[in-house]
Short mmCIF file of C-alpha atoms and ligand atoms in Angstrom, two decimals:
data_model
loop_
_atom_site.label_atom_id
_atom_site.label_comp_id
_atom_site.label_asym_id
_atom_site.label_seq_id
_atom_site.Cartn_x
_atom_site.Cartn_y
_atom_site.Cartn_z
CA MET A 1 66.67 -40.52 161.63
CA LEU A 2 65.52 -40.73 158.02
CA ALA A 3 64.77 -37.56 156.09
CA THR A 4 61.30 -36.06 156.50
CA VAL A 5 59.06 -34.32 153.98
CA ALA A 6 60.26 -30.96 155.37
CA ASP A 7 63.88 -31.92 154.67
CA ALA A 8 62.92 -32.64 151.04
CA ALA A 9 62.01 -28.95 150.66
CA LEU A 10 65.68 -28.27 149.98
CA ARG A 11 65.43 -29.88 146.56
CA GLY A 12 65.92 -27.44 143.69
CA ARG A 13 66.93 -24.51 145.88
CA SER A 14 70.03 -22.33 145.61
CA VAL A 15 72.35 -21.54 148.52
CA LEU A 16 74.10 -18.19 148.17
CA THR A 17 74.29 -17.35 151.89
CA VAL A 18 73.84 -19.29 155.10
CA VAL A 19 70.46 -17.64 155.70
CA ASP A 20 69.12 -19.27 152.54
CA LEU A 21 68.85 -22.29 154.87
CA SER A 22 66.71 -22.47 158.00
CA PRO A 23 68.31 -23.66 161.27
CA SER A 24 66.49 -26.96 160.80
CA GLU A 25 67.81 -27.30 157.22
CA ILE A 26 71.34 -26.60 158.46
CA GLY A 27 70.78 -29.46 160.92
CA THR A 28 69.64 -31.70 158.08
CA VAL A 29 72.74 -30.93 156.00
CA LEU A 30 75.06 -31.49 158.97
CA GLY A 31 73.30 -34.75 159.87
CA LEU A 32 73.59 -36.04 156.32
CA ALA A 33 77.21 -34.89 156.16
CA GLY A 34 77.95 -36.82 159.34
CA HIS A 35 76.36 -39.92 157.81
CA LEU A 36 78.32 -39.60 154.56
CA LYS A 37 81.52 -39.02 156.54
CA SER A 38 81.08 -42.11 158.70
CA ALA A 39 79.99 -44.39 155.84
CA ARG A 40 82.83 -46.31 154.26
CA ALA A 41 83.26 -45.35 150.60
CA ALA A 42 82.09 -48.81 149.48
CA ASP A 43 78.84 -48.37 151.42
CA GLN A 44 77.97 -45.04 149.88
CA LEU A 45 75.15 -45.09 147.41
CA PRO A 46 75.74 -43.45 144.04
CA LEU A 47 73.17 -40.86 145.09
CA LEU A 48 74.05 -38.49 142.23
CA ARG A 49 74.60 -41.02 139.44
CA GLY A 50 74.22 -39.34 136.06
CA LYS A 51 74.30 -35.81 137.51
CA THR A 52 76.75 -33.14 136.36
CA LEU A 53 77.99 -30.25 138.49
CA GLY A 54 79.26 -27.17 136.64
CA MET A 55 81.90 -25.17 138.53
CA LEU A 56 82.66 -21.60 137.53
CA PHE A 57 85.68 -20.02 139.18
CA GLU A 58 86.70 -16.39 138.64
CA LYS A 59 89.22 -16.66 141.49
CA PRO A 60 91.79 -19.29 142.58
CA SER A 61 90.74 -22.20 144.78
CA LEU A 62 92.23 -25.40 146.16
CA ARG A 63 89.75 -26.71 148.74
CA THR A 64 86.47 -25.60 147.16
CA ARG A 65 87.29 -26.75 143.65
CA VAL A 66 88.85 -30.11 144.58
CA SER A 67 86.35 -31.04 147.31
CA PHE A 68 83.35 -30.42 145.05
CA GLU A 69 84.93 -32.43 142.22
CA VAL A 70 85.89 -35.34 144.48
CA GLY A 71 82.47 -35.21 146.16
CA MET A 72 80.65 -35.56 142.83
CA THR A 73 82.90 -38.47 141.83
CA GLN A 74 82.28 -40.25 145.15
CA LEU A 75 78.51 -39.83 144.70
CA GLY A 76 78.58 -41.30 141.20
CA GLY A 77 78.27 -38.01 139.34
CA HIS A 78 80.63 -35.81 137.37
CA ALA A 79 82.00 -32.28 137.73
CA LEU A 80 83.50 -29.90 135.19
CA ILE A 81 85.20 -26.57 135.71
CA ALA A 82 85.35 -23.32 133.75
CA HIS A 83 87.95 -20.76 134.85
CA GLY A 84 87.89 -16.99 134.65
CA SER A 85 88.99 -16.77 131.01
CA ASP A 86 85.97 -18.85 129.94
CA PHE A 87 83.54 -17.41 132.39
CA MET A 88 83.27 -14.06 134.16
CA VAL A 89 79.92 -13.38 135.82
CA GLY A 90 78.44 -10.46 133.93
CA SER A 91 81.39 -9.46 131.73
CA ARG A 92 81.37 -11.65 128.56
CA GLU A 93 77.61 -12.00 128.68
CA SER A 94 74.92 -11.12 131.18
CA PRO A 95 74.66 -13.23 134.34
CA GLU A 96 71.11 -14.11 133.25
CA ASP A 97 72.15 -15.40 129.80
CA ALA A 98 75.05 -17.41 131.24
CA ALA A 99 72.75 -18.94 133.86
CA ARG A 100 70.06 -19.88 131.33
CA VAL A 101 72.63 -21.51 129.04
CA LEU A 102 74.36 -23.49 131.78
CA SER A 103 71.02 -24.63 133.21
CA ARG A 104 70.49 -26.50 129.89
CA TYR A 105 73.72 -28.47 130.38
CA VAL A 106 74.24 -29.25 134.06
CA ASP A 107 72.21 -30.24 137.13
CA ALA A 108 73.74 -27.77 139.60
CA ILE A 109 76.27 -24.94 139.47
CA VAL A 110 78.96 -23.78 141.92
CA VAL A 111 80.16 -20.21 141.37
CA ARG A 112 83.18 -18.48 142.89
CA THR A 113 83.03 -14.83 141.97
CA HIS A 114 84.09 -11.37 143.09
CA ALA A 115 80.89 -9.37 143.54
CA HIS A 116 77.80 -10.86 145.15
CA GLU A 117 75.11 -9.02 143.15
CA PRO A 118 75.90 -10.62 139.73
CA LEU A 119 75.87 -13.99 141.50
CA ARG A 120 72.41 -13.22 142.88
CA ARG A 121 71.20 -12.30 139.39
CA PHE A 122 72.80 -15.47 138.00
CA ALA A 123 71.04 -17.65 140.60
CA THR A 124 67.68 -15.95 140.04
CA ALA A 125 67.84 -16.72 136.30
CA ALA A 126 69.19 -20.27 136.68
CA THR A 127 66.71 -23.15 136.61
CA VAL A 128 69.04 -25.47 138.53
CA PRO A 129 70.45 -25.03 142.06
CA VAL A 130 73.31 -22.54 142.37
CA ILE A 131 75.79 -22.79 145.25
CA ASN A 132 78.01 -19.89 146.27
CA GLY A 133 81.59 -21.15 146.29
CA LEU A 134 82.69 -17.77 147.74
CA SER A 135 81.69 -14.23 146.85
CA ALA A 136 82.65 -10.89 148.37
CA ALA A 137 79.73 -11.20 150.78
CA ALA A 138 79.56 -14.85 151.81
CA HIS A 139 81.21 -18.27 152.02
CA PRO A 140 78.37 -20.56 153.13
CA CYS A 141 80.08 -23.89 152.30
CA GLN A 142 82.99 -22.97 154.56
CA ALA A 143 80.61 -22.05 157.39
CA LEU A 144 78.78 -25.39 157.11
CA ALA A 145 82.11 -27.26 157.22
CA ASP A 146 83.10 -25.21 160.25
CA LEU A 147 79.89 -26.16 162.07
CA LEU A 148 80.47 -29.84 161.28
CA THR A 149 84.02 -29.55 162.65
CA ILE A 150 82.80 -27.95 165.89
CA LYS A 151 79.98 -30.50 166.25
CA ASP A 152 82.41 -33.39 165.70
CA ARG A 153 84.57 -32.10 168.58
CA PHE A 154 81.94 -30.97 171.11
CA ASP A 155 79.06 -33.26 170.06
CA THR A 156 76.79 -30.21 170.22
CA LEU A 157 76.61 -26.63 168.96
CA ALA A 158 74.05 -24.81 171.12
CA GLY A 159 75.52 -23.07 174.13
CA LEU A 160 79.10 -22.87 172.82
CA ARG A 161 81.05 -19.61 172.45
CA LEU A 162 83.16 -18.66 169.42
CA ALA A 163 85.52 -15.71 168.93
CA TYR A 164 86.43 -14.44 165.48
CA VAL A 165 89.63 -12.38 165.62
CA GLY A 166 90.91 -10.17 162.79
CA ASP A 167 89.09 -8.76 159.76
CA SER A 168 85.55 -9.19 161.01
CA ARG A 169 83.93 -7.74 157.89
CA ASN A 170 85.03 -10.39 155.46
CA ASN A 171 82.93 -13.09 153.78
CA VAL A 172 84.20 -15.93 156.00
CA ALA A 173 83.44 -14.01 159.20
CA ALA A 174 79.97 -13.07 157.96
CA SER A 175 78.90 -16.60 157.02
CA LEU A 176 80.52 -18.17 160.08
CA ALA A 177 78.75 -15.76 162.43
CA GLU A 178 75.38 -16.34 160.75
CA ALA A 179 75.78 -20.13 160.90
CA ALA A 180 76.99 -20.08 164.49
CA LEU A 181 74.21 -17.84 165.81
CA MET A 182 71.52 -19.83 163.95
CA SER A 183 72.92 -22.91 165.70
CA GLY A 184 72.90 -21.39 169.20
CA ILE A 185 76.64 -20.52 169.34
CA SER A 186 77.35 -17.06 170.80
CA VAL A 187 79.87 -15.00 168.81
CA THR A 188 82.39 -12.32 169.79
CA PHE A 189 84.45 -10.37 167.28
CA GLY A 190 87.90 -9.04 168.18
CA CYS A 191 88.82 -6.31 165.71
CA PRO A 192 89.81 -2.65 165.31
CA PRO A 193 87.04 -0.15 164.44
CA THR A 194 88.26 -0.20 160.80
CA HIS A 195 87.50 -3.93 160.50
CA ARG A 196 84.36 -4.15 162.64
CA PRO A 197 81.10 -5.46 161.10
CA SER A 198 78.59 -2.70 160.33
CA GLU A 199 75.95 -1.91 162.93
CA ALA A 200 73.31 -3.12 160.46
CA PHE A 201 75.05 -6.48 160.14
CA LEU A 202 75.48 -6.80 163.91
CA THR A 203 71.74 -6.15 164.32
CA HIS A 204 71.02 -8.81 161.68
CA LEU A 205 73.24 -11.25 163.59
CA GLN A 206 71.55 -10.43 166.91
CA GLN A 207 68.19 -11.26 165.35
CA LEU A 208 69.52 -14.58 164.04
CA GLY A 209 70.81 -15.60 167.47
CA LYS A 210 67.89 -14.42 169.59
CA PRO A 211 65.54 -17.41 169.06
CA HIS A 212 68.42 -19.74 169.99
CA GLY A 213 69.61 -17.84 173.08
CA ALA A 214 72.86 -16.86 171.33
CA THR A 215 74.41 -13.40 171.49
CA VAL A 216 76.89 -11.38 169.43
CA ARG A 217 79.29 -8.64 170.57
CA ALA A 218 82.25 -6.82 169.00
CA PHE A 219 85.31 -5.81 171.07
CA THR A 220 88.40 -3.81 170.15
CA SER A 221 90.37 -5.98 172.58
CA ALA A 222 91.36 -9.39 171.20
CA ILE A 223 91.84 -10.69 174.75
CA ARG A 224 88.34 -9.58 175.76
CA ALA A 225 86.83 -11.24 172.67
CA VAL A 226 88.64 -14.55 173.24
CA ARG A 227 88.25 -14.83 177.04
CA ASP A 228 86.92 -18.31 177.97
CA VAL A 229 85.55 -19.11 174.49
CA ASP A 230 85.37 -22.66 173.10
CA VAL A 231 86.57 -21.76 169.59
CA VAL A 232 89.05 -19.16 168.33
CA TYR A 233 88.81 -18.45 164.59
CA THR A 234 90.82 -16.24 162.28
CA ASP A 235 91.38 -15.78 158.56
CA ILE A 236 93.89 -14.03 156.31
CA TRP A 237 94.03 -10.28 156.82
CA THR A 238 93.57 -9.38 153.14
CA SER A 239 90.96 -11.11 151.01
CA MET A 240 91.47 -12.08 147.35
CA GLY A 241 91.12 -9.02 145.13
CA GLU A 242 92.04 -6.56 147.92
CA GLU A 243 95.81 -6.95 147.73
CA HIS A 244 96.25 -3.15 147.47
CA LEU A 245 95.02 -2.98 151.11
CA ALA A 246 97.55 -5.53 152.42
CA GLU A 247 99.95 -3.08 154.07
CA ARG A 248 97.18 -1.07 155.73
CA ASN A 249 95.46 -4.24 156.97
CA ALA A 250 98.69 -5.69 158.37
CA ALA A 251 99.29 -2.54 160.44
CA ALA A 252 95.72 -2.41 161.75
CA LEU A 253 95.39 -6.14 162.48
CA LEU A 254 98.80 -6.89 164.01
CA PRO A 255 97.38 -6.72 167.60
CA TYR A 256 94.84 -9.39 166.56
CA ARG A 257 97.34 -12.08 165.57
CA VAL A 258 96.38 -15.39 167.19
CA THR A 259 99.35 -16.30 169.37
CA ALA A 260 99.85 -18.94 172.06
CA GLU A 261 99.37 -16.15 174.63
CA LEU A 262 96.02 -15.21 173.14
CA MET A 263 94.92 -18.87 172.96
CA ALA A 264 95.78 -19.21 176.66
CA THR A 265 92.99 -16.73 177.49
CA ALA A 266 90.38 -18.98 175.82
CA ALA A 267 88.97 -22.07 177.54
CA ARG A 268 91.57 -24.81 178.10
CA HIS A 269 89.74 -27.08 175.66
CA ALA A 270 89.42 -24.34 172.99
CA LEU A 271 89.87 -25.18 169.33
CA PHE A 272 91.81 -23.05 166.87
CA MET A 273 90.14 -22.74 163.47
CA HIS A 274 91.15 -21.18 160.14
CA CYS A 275 89.51 -21.72 156.76
CA LEU A 276 92.90 -21.80 154.94
CA PRO A 277 94.93 -20.79 153.07
CA ALA A 278 96.87 -19.36 156.04
CA HIS A 279 99.79 -16.98 156.35
CA ARG A 280 101.89 -18.28 159.23
CA GLU A 281 103.35 -15.58 161.49
CA GLN A 282 100.89 -13.07 160.08
CA GLU A 283 97.31 -13.69 161.32
CA VAL A 284 98.38 -16.80 163.28
CA ALA A 285 101.56 -18.00 164.96
CA SER A 286 102.98 -21.25 163.58
CA GLU A 287 102.91 -22.84 167.04
CA VAL A 288 99.13 -22.30 167.16
CA ILE A 289 98.13 -23.46 163.69
CA ASP A 290 100.51 -26.43 163.94
CA GLY A 291 99.70 -27.09 167.60
CA PRO A 292 97.35 -29.54 169.36
CA GLN A 293 94.37 -27.16 169.52
CA SER A 294 94.32 -26.63 165.76
CA VAL A 295 91.62 -28.38 163.71
CA VAL A 296 92.29 -26.62 160.41
CA PHE A 297 92.76 -29.79 158.39
CA ASP A 298 89.56 -31.28 159.81
CA GLN A 299 87.82 -28.14 158.57
CA ALA A 300 89.34 -28.65 155.11
CA GLU A 301 88.26 -32.32 155.07
CA ASN A 302 84.76 -31.41 156.20
CA ARG A 303 84.32 -29.21 153.13
CA LEU A 304 84.05 -32.51 151.23
CA HIS A 305 81.42 -34.02 153.55
CA VAL A 306 79.12 -30.99 153.89
CA GLN A 307 79.24 -30.18 150.19
CA LYS A 308 78.33 -33.78 149.33
CA ALA A 309 75.43 -33.48 151.76
CA LEU A 310 74.37 -30.14 150.28
CA LEU A 311 74.45 -31.51 146.75
CA VAL A 312 72.39 -34.55 147.74
CA ALA A 313 69.88 -32.31 149.54
CA LEU A 314 69.55 -29.90 146.59
CA LEU A 315 69.42 -32.60 143.90
CA THR A 316 67.35 -35.40 145.44
CA ASP A 317 64.24 -35.77 147.59
CA LEU A 318 66.37 -37.37 150.34
CA ARG A 319 63.91 -40.28 150.48
CA GLY A 320 65.28 -43.00 152.74
CA ILE A 321 68.57 -41.17 153.30
CA PRO A 322 69.71 -40.78 156.94
CA THR A 323 69.97 -37.14 158.04
CA GLN A 324 70.95 -37.65 161.69
N1 CP B 1 88.80 -22.12 152.32
C1 CP B 1 88.66 -22.07 150.97
O1 CP B 1 87.61 -21.69 150.44
O2 CP B 1 89.74 -22.53 150.29
P1 CP B 1 90.00 -22.32 148.72
O3 CP B 1 90.07 -20.84 148.49
O4 CP B 1 91.28 -23.03 148.44
O5 CP B 1 88.84 -22.93 147.97
#
């Protein structure tokens, strides 16, 4: 299906969290991503010819940084990067001033930052689309890539069940749960009370899933969370910038390691997912992440396809571009 007028409403917008997109807009981005993924490179139109993407990274990155840069090149545009020493949201100058300056140079901006609030201020002041490349609160690009990975495998999203095991308060868990529930995937968390999402966030997630018949529950038992699910997901136990909590997290989250035994309690066809980078033998056993149920490198590849789709949706009117 070709893009509709409603799809074109994405143009010029910023995406800081998954809920900045409607369920229908998520479908548009995934559809376009699927099209860009299936098209041979030679067939791809230079949809972003002449466009420049500015990338501002306060924290390290492999997948996010490289996939955005390659994506812009493949679409006929250009990307540049400024690292922490050149750019710190809100420290060398205000987020508003930095956003106003950069909006005079580039057509869209990806920001990877520590705190979410300066990013929000930055995006409010910017006059070009701003994409969250990971903040303390959210990782929407990862969540979109995860949905594409699940859709590629099951050919559908609605009605599936996903378990997130481990630190269920982190940015990856938050964005993944929002994206899943908005797509009709029911979510269970397996985590100790110390790493459980807040009641307010669980209520927010329930509300997202309700119109799509999807539910969310948190269990202290990893086995209970994973029982019969279609997807088992985990992430590193200690997020960037929280290294001082590593020992405490390792002790609390050890019972939530994804092992072959835990995977055996999920559905036989269940996928294992991880956003990477991974710590083998910590949050996941090597035999699981390197085993036949693992789709972690598909997830990493799909970062490229969904981010290309997102950039095209935010920077063009999508006229004549397939979105299904
Ligand atoms: N998953 C992810 O965001 O990877 P990077 O930190 O390498 O960008």
